[in-house]
Tab-separated table of C-alpha atoms in Angstrom:
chain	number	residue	atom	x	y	z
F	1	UNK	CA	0.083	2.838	7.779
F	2	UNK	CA	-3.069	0.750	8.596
F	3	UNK	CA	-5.923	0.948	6.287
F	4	UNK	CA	-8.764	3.299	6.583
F	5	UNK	CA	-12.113	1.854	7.930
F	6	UNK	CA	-14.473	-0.289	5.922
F	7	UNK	CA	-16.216	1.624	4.151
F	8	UNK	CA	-18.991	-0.950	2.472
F	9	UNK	CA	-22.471	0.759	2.751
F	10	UNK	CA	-21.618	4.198	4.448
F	11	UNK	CA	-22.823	6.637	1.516
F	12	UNK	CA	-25.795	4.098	0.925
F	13	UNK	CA	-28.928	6.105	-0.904
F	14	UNK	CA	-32.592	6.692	1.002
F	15	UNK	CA	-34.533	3.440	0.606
F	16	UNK	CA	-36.304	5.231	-2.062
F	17	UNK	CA	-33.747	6.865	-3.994
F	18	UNK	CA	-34.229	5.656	-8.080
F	19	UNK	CA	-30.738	3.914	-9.642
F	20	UNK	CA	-27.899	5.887	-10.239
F	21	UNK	CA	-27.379	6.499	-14.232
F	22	UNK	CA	-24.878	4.925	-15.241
F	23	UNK	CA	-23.494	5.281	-18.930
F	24	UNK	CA	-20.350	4.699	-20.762
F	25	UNK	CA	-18.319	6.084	-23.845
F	26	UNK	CA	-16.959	4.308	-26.317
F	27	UNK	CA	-14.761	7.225	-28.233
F	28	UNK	CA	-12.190	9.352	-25.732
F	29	UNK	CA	-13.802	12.373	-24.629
F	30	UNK	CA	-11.822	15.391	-24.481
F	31	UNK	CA	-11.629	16.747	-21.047
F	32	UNK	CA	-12.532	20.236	-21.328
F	33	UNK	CA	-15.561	18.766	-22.355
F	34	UNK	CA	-16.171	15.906	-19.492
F	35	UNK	CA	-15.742	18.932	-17.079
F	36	UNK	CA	-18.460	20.999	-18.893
F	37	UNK	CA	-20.872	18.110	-18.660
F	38	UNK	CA	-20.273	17.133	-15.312
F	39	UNK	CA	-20.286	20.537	-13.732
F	40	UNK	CA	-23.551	21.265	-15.715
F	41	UNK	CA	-25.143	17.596	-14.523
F	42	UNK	CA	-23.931	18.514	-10.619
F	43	UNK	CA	-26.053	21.778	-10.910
F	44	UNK	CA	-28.796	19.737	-11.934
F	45	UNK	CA	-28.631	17.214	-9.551
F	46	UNK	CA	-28.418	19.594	-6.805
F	47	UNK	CA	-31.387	21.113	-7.815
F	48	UNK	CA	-33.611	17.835	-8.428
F	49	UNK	CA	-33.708	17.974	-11.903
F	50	UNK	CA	-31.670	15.218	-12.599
F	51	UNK	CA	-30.605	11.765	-11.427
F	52	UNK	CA	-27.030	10.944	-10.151
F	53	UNK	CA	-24.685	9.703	-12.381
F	54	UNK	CA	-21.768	7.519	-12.951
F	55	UNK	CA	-19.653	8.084	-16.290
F	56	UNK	CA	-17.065	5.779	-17.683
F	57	UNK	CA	-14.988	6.859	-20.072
F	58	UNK	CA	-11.558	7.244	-21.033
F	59	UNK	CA	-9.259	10.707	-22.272
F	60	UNK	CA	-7.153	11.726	-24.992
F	61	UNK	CA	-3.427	11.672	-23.440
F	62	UNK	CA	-3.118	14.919	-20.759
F	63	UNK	CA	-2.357	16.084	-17.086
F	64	UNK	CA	-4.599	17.480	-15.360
F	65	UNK	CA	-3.342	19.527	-12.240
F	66	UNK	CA	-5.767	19.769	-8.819
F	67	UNK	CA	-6.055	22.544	-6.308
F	68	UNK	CA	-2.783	21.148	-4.814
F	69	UNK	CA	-0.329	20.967	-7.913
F	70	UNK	CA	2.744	22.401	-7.682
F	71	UNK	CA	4.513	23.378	-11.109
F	72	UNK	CA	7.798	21.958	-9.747
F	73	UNK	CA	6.064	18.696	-10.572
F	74	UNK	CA	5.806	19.329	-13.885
F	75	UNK	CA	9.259	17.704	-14.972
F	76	UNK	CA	8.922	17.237	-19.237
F	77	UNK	CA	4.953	17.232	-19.684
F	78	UNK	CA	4.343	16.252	-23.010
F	79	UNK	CA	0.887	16.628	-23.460
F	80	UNK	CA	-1.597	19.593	-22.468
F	81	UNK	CA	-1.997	20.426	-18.877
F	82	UNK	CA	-5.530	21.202	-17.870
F	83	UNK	CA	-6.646	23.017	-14.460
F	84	UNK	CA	-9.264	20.293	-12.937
F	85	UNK	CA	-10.699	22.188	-10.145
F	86	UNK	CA	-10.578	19.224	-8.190
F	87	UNK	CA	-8.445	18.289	-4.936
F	88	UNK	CA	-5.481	16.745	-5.478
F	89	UNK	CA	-2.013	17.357	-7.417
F	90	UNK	CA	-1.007	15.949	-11.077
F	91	UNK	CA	-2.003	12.803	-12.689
F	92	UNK	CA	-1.794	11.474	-16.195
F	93	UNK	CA	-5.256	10.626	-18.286
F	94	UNK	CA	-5.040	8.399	-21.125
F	95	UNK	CA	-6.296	5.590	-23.565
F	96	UNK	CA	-5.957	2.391	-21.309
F	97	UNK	CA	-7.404	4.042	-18.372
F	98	UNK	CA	-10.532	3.921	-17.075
F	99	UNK	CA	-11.748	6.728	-15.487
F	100	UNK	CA	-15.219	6.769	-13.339
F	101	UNK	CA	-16.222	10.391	-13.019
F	102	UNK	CA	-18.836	10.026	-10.184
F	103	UNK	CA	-21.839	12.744	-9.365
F	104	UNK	CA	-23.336	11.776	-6.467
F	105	UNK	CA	-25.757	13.888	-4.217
F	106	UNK	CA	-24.102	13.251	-0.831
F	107	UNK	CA	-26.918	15.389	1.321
F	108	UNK	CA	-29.389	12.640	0.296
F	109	UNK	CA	-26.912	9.782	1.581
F	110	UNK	CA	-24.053	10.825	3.658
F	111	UNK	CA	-22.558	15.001	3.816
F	112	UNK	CA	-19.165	13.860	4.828
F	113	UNK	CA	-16.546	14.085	2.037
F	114	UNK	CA	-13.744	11.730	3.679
F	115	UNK	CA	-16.563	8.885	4.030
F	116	UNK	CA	-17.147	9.412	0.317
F	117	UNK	CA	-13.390	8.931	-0.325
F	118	UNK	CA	-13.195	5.874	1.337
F	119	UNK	CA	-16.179	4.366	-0.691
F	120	UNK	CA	-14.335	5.185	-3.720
F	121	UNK	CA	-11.281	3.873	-2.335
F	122	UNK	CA	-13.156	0.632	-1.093
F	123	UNK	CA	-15.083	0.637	-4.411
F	124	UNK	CA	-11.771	0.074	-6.572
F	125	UNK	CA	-10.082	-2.160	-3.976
F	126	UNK	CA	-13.182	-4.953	-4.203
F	127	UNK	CA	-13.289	-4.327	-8.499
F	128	UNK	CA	-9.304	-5.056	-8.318
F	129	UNK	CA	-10.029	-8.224	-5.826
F	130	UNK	CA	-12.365	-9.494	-8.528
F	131	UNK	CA	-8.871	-9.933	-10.654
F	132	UNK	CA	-6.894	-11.320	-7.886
F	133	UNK	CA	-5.205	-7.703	-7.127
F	134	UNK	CA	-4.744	-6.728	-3.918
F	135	UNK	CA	-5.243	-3.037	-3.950
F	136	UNK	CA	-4.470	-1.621	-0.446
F	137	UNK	CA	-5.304	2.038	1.019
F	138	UNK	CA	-2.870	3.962	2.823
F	139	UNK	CA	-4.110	7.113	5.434
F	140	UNK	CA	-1.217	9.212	4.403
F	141	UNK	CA	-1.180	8.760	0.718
F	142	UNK	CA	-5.111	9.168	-1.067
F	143	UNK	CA	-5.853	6.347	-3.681
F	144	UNK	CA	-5.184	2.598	-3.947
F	145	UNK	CA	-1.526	0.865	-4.189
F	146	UNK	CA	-0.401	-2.600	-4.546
F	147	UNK	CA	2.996	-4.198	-2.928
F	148	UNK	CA	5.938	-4.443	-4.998
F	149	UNK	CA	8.426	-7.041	-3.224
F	150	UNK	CA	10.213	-7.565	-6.614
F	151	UNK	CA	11.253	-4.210	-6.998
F	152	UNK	CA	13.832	-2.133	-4.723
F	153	UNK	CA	12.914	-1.289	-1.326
F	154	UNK	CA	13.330	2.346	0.614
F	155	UNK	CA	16.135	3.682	1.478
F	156	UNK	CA	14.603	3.112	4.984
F	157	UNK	CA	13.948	-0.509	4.005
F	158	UNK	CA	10.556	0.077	3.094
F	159	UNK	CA	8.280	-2.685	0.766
F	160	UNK	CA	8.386	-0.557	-2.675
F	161	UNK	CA	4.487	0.449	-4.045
F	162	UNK	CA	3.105	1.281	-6.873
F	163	UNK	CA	-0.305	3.614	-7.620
F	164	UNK	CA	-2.900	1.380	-9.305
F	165	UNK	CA	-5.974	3.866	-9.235
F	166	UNK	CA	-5.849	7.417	-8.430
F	167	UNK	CA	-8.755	9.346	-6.765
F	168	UNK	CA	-9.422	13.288	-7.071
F	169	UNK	CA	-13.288	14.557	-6.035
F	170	UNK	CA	-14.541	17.962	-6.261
F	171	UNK	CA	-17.703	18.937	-3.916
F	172	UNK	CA	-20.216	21.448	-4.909
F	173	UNK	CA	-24.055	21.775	-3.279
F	174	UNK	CA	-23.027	18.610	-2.037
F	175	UNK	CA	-22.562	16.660	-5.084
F	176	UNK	CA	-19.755	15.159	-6.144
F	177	UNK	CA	-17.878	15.004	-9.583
F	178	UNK	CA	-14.638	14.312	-11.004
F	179	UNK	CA	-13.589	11.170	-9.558
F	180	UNK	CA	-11.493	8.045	-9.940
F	181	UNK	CA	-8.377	6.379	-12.502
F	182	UNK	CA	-7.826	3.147	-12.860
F	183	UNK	CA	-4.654	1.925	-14.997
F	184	UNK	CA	-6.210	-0.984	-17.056
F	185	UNK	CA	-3.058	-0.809	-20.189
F	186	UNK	CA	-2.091	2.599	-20.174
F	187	UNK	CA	1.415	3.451	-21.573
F	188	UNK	CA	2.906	4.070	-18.356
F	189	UNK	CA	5.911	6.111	-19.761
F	190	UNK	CA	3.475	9.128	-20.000
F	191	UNK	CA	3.533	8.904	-16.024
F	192	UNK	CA	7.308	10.006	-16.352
F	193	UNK	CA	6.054	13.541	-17.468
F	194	UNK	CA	5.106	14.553	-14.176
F	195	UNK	CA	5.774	13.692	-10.755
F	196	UNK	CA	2.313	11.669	-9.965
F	197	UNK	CA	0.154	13.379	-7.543
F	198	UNK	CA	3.285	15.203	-5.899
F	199	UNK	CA	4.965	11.527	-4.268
F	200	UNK	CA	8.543	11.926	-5.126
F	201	UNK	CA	10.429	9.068	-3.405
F	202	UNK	CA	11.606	6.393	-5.844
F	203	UNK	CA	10.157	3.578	-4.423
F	204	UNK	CA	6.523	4.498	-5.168
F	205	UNK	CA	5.704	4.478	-8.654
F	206	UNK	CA	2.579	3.501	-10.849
F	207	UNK	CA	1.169	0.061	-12.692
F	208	UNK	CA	-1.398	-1.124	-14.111
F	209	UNK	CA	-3.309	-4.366	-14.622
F	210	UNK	CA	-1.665	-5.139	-17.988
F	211	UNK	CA	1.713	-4.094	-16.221
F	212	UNK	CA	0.677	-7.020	-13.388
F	213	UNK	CA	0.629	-9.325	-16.479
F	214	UNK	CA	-3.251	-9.713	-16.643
F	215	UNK	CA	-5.073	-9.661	-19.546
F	216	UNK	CA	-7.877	-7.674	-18.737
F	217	UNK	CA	-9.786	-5.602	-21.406
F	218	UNK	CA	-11.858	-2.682	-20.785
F	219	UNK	CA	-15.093	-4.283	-21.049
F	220	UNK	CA	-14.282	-6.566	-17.601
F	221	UNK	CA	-13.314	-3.657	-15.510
F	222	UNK	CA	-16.458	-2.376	-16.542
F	223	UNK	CA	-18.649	-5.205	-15.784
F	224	UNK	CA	-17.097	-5.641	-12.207
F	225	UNK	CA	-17.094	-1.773	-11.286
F	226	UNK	CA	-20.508	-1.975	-12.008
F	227	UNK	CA	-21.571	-4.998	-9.881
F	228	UNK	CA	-19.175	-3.700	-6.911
F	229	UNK	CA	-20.886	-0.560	-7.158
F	230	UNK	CA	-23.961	-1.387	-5.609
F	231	UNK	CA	-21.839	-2.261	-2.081
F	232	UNK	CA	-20.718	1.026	-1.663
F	233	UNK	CA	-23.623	3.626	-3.480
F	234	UNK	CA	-26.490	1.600	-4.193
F	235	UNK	CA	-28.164	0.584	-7.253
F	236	UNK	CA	-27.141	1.602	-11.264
F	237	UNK	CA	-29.254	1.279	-14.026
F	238	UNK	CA	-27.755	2.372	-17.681
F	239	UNK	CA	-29.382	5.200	-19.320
């Protein structure tokens, strides 16, 4: 499937709008209480008393299941499952990954949700360019993939992928939270739990950078998500 549309500069800020927070944990944060906080700062951003926000952080091993999960996809969980509230199916959170939880007030830039999921989408695919990773999106399957030629094909003869970066938003008031995944060095193993947002056929699977053989640390995903950032939603400023 062909790529959605480029989606640089289409949920842009007013001219006026101040930077986006931006802020970032060092320690995991246990989810429960990343869901708290971020359904507490979308209240407040709705109502003008605070500014949006962009939170990196990483999670204690879990699942977390979206409005679309389906328990048949829960093969051998091993960790705890958490309802999410957001759109979407399973997916794994752990140390190695970086998630971006992103509250944005999309009435101030642009109230259209699938826009917003592009920018995300285009948003990781220019952070993994910046590493010489050509993350692709795909109109049928949400969140960004890179070609495997040098693993088995389809049964239909199809190139094999694998999920880099997953992507599950929930809207409220028009502001966004939850967010994206990227695999920096997770242990991938604790994909096999589950069957990742609902995609059963063996020639999709999941990988990270470290799994791509790069040597990227934490710290350099950060820098670049932060300087790509500005393409898609404008300017950050830390807190």
């Amino acid at each position: 499937m062909p790529p959605r549309d480029n989606p640089t500069h289409a949920m842009a800020p007013k001219a006026d709008a101040p930077p986006v927070e931006w802020r970032i944990s060092d320690a995991p944060v246990p989810y429960a209480d990343a869901v708290a906080f971020m359904e507490a700062r979308a209240e407040a951003i709705a109502a003008g008393a605070a500014r949006e926000m962009v939170w990196l952080l990483e999670h204690p091993p879990l699942y977390t299941a979206g409005t679309s999960a389906k328990k048949s996809d829960l093969a051998n969980p091993c960790f705890p499952v958490h309802e999410s509230g957001r759109g979407g199916q399973l997916t794994y959170h752990g140390p190695g990954q970086r998630v971006a939880y992103v509250m944005l007030d999309l009435k101030q830039r642009r109230p259209d949700v699938r826009a917003f999921v592009a920018g995300l989408e285009g948003w990781i695919v220019a952070t993994l360019e910046a590493f010489n990773v050509k993350g692709e999106q795909r109109q049928d399957r949400v969140g960004v993939w890179v070609a495997r030629p040098d693993k088995p094909h389809g049964a239909d003869g199809q190139m094999a992928e694998d999920k880099i970066a997953a992507i599950g938003v929930r809207i409220r008031r028009w502001v966004s939270f939850h967010g994206v995944a990227i695999n920096v060095a997770p242990d991938l193993s604790h994909f096999s739990g589950i069957v990742p947002c609902g995609i059963k056929e063996a020639h999709f699977g999941v990988t990270s950078l470290r799994d791509l053989g790069l040597k990227v640390g934490m710290a350099d995903v950060d820098a670049v998500l932060a300087a790509k950032f500005e393409d898609f939603f404008g300017k950050a400023a830390p807190v």
